[in-house]
Short mmCIF file of C-alpha atoms in Angstrom, two decimals:
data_model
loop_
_atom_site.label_atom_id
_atom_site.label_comp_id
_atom_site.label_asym_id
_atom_site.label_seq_id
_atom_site.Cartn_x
_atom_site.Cartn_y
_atom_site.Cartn_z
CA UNK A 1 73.78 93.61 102.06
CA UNK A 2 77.20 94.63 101.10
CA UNK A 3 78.56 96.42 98.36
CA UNK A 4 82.53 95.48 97.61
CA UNK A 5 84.26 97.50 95.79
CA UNK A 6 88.45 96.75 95.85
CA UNK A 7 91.26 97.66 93.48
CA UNK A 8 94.81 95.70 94.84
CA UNK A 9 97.05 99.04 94.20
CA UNK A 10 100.03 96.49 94.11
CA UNK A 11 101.93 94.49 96.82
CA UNK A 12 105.26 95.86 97.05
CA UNK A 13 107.94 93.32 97.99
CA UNK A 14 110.59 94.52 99.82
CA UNK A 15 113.06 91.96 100.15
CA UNK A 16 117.17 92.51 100.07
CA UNK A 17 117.40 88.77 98.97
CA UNK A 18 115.13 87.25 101.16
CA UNK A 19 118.08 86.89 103.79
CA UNK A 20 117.01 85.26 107.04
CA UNK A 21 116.80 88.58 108.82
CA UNK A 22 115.69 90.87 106.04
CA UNK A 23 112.64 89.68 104.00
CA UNK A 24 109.65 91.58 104.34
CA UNK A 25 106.80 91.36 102.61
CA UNK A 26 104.06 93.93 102.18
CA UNK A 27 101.29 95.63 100.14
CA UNK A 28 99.08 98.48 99.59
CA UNK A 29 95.13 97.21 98.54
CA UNK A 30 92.62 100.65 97.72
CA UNK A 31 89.11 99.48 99.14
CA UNK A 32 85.54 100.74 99.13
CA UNK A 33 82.66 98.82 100.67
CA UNK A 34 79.54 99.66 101.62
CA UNK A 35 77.57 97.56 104.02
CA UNK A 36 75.02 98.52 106.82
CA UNK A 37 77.14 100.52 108.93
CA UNK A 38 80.61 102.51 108.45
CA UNK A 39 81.74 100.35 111.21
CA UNK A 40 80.84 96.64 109.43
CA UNK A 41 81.77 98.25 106.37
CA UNK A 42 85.38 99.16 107.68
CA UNK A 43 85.81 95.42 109.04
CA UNK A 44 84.77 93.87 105.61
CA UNK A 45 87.19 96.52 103.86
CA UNK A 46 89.94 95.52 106.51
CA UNK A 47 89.50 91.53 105.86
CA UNK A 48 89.38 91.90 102.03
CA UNK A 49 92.43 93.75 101.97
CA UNK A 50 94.27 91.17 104.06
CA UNK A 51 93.00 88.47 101.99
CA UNK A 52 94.28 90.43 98.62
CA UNK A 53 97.55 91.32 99.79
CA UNK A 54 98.61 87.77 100.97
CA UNK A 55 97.43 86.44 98.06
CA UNK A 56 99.20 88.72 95.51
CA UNK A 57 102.24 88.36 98.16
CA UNK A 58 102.81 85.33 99.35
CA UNK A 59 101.91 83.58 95.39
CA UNK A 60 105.68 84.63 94.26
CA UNK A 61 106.72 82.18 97.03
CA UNK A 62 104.06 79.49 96.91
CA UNK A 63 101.79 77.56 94.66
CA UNK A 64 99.19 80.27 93.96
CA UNK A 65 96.45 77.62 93.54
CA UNK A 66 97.21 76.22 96.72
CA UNK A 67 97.92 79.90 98.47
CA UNK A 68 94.66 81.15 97.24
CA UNK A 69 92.39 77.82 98.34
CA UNK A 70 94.26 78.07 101.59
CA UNK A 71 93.10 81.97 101.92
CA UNK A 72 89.57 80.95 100.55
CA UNK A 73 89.52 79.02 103.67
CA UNK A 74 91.45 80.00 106.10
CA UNK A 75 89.16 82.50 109.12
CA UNK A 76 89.89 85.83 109.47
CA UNK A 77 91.63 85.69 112.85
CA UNK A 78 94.40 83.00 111.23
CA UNK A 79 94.90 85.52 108.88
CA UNK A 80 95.06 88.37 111.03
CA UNK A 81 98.07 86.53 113.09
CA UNK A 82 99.90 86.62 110.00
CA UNK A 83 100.34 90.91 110.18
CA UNK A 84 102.96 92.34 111.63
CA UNK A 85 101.70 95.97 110.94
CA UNK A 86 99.53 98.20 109.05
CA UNK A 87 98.80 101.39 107.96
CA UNK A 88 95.76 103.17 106.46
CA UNK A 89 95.39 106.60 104.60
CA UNK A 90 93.07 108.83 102.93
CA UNK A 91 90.15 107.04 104.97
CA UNK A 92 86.64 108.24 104.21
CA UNK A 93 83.38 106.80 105.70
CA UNK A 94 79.78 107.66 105.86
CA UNK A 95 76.90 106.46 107.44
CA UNK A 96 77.40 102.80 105.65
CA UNK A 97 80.09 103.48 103.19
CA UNK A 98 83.70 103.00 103.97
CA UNK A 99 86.95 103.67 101.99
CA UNK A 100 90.29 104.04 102.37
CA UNK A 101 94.17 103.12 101.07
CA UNK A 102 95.31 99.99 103.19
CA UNK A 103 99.03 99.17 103.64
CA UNK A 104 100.17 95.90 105.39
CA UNK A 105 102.91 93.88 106.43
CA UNK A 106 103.15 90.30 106.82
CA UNK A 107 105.02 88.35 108.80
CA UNK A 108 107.54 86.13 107.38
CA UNK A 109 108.19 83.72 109.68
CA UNK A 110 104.18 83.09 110.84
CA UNK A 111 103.50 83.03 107.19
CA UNK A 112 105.99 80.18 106.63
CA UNK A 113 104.57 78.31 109.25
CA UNK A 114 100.64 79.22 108.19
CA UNK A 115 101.50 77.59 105.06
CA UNK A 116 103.15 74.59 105.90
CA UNK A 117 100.63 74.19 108.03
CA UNK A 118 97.74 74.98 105.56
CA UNK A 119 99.81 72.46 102.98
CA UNK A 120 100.89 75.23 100.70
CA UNK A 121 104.14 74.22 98.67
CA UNK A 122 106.18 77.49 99.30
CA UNK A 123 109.80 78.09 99.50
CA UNK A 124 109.79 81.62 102.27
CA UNK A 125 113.27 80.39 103.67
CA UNK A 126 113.81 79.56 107.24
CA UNK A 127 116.24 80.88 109.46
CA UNK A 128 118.71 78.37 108.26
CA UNK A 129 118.41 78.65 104.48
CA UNK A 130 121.30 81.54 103.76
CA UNK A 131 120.81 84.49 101.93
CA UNK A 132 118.87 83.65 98.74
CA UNK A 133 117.23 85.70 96.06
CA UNK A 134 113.92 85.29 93.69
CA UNK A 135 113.79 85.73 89.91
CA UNK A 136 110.39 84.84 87.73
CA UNK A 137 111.30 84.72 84.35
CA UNK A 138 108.48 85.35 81.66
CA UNK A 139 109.06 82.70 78.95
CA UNK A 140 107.45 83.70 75.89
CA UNK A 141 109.19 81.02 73.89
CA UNK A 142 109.16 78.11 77.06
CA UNK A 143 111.32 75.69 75.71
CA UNK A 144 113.93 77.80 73.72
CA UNK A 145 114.14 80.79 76.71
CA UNK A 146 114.50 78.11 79.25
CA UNK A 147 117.35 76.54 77.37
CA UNK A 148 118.55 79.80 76.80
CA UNK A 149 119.00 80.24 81.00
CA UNK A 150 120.36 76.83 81.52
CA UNK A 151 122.77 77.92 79.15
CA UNK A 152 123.67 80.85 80.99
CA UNK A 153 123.25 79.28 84.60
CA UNK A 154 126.09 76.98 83.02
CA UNK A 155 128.18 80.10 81.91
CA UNK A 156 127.95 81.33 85.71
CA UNK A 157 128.27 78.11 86.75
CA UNK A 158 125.15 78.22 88.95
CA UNK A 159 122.46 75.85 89.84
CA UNK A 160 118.87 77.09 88.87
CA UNK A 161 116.86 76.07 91.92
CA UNK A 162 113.34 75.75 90.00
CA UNK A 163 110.47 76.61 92.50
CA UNK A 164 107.37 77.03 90.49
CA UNK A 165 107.29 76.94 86.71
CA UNK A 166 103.17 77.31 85.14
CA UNK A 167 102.05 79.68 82.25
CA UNK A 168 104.92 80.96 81.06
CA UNK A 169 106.32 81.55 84.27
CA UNK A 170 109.02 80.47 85.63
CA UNK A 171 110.44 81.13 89.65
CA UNK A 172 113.60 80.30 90.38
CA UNK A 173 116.08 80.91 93.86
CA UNK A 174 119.62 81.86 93.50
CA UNK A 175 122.74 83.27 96.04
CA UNK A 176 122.59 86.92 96.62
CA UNK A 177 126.01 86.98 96.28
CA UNK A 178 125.74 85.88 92.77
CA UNK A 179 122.95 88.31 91.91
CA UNK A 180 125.12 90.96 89.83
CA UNK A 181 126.62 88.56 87.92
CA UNK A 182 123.51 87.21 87.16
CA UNK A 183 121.93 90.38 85.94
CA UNK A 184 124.73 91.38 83.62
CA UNK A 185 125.03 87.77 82.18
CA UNK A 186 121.01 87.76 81.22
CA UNK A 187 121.44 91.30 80.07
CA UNK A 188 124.47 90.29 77.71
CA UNK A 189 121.98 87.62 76.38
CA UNK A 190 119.28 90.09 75.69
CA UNK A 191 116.80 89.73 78.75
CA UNK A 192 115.40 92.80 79.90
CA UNK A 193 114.75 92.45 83.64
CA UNK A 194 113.30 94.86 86.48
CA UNK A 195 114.46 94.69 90.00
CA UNK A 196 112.77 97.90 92.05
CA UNK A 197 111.06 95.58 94.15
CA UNK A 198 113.47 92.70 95.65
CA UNK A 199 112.35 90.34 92.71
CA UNK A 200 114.74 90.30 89.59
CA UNK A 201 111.84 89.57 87.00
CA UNK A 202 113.89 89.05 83.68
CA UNK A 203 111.85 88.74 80.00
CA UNK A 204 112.47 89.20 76.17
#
């Protein structure tokens, strides 16, 4: 009988732009599991982890119902194939009890391909797609803040490529080259925005 105990610490998305050679994608999950040995306990703590972190990932790419259905049923060893690397610190186990900080990369190419495969609607670019950046907008008004950014887009004279738009949420994909521009223009219109991660989330 297991006992699961996980907090997602945050997935930290490290993408300059999502450029064909420099997306990566990756996340730190805190676990704590106890199960019947240190040893099962460390393999449930291990899957969990990798289960949270592509979810919370991949979902600013993808249609989070369908990414976290997919995840629901994908097996472990599918999802294993999807990391390139990872890292674990301030590991402590017992007898059945097993806990520890996990950090993990994913692939971006295999995850493409995993969810294409799996059916996912996602938008990871491929190799051919140019150098392309995400911003999720958090519409409190819907209709008057997304006129507001058409409005602008037409300013800048840019195309909003709409990915995913649910909840007052909206994701849209736009050049890096015409990410500065961007920033100041929804700035000057009185967004605040936050872009420490590779995301340019933008709100009022």
């Amino acid at each position: 009988m297991k006992k699961l105990g996980i907090i997602f610490a945050g997935a930290v998305l490290a993408l300059s732009g999502i450029s064909a050679h420099a997306a990566e994608l990756s996340g730190t999950a805190s676990v704590s599991i106890t199960s019947d040995t240190s040893a099962s306990a460390k393999n449930i703590a291990m899957d969990e982890a990798r289960r949270q972190i592509i979810v919370d990932s991949l979902s600013h790419y993808s249609m989070p119902d369908q990414l976290r259905a997919a995840v629901a049923d994908a097996k472990n060893s599918e999802l294993t194939n999807l990391i390139a690397s990872s890292e674990i610190s301030g590991e402590r186990q017992s007898d059945t009890t097993y806990s520890a900080n996990i950090t993990m990369t994913i692939d971006r190419g295999l995850a493409r391909t995993w969810l294409n495969a799996a059916g996912v609607q996602n938008w990871l670019p491929d190799d051919a797609s140019g150098d392309k950046f995400i911003v999720v907008a958090y519409v409190s008004d819907p209709i008057a803040d997304w006129v507001g950014l058409q409005e602008i887009a037409r300013n800048e004279k840019l195309d909003l490529s709409t990915k995913y738009m649910n909840n007052g949420q909206v994701t849209i994909e736009l050049p890096v080259a015409r990410r500065g521009e961007f920033t100041a223009a929804v700035r000057g219109a009185g967004w605040r925005y936050s872009d420490n991660d590779g995301v340019l989330r933008i709100w009022k």
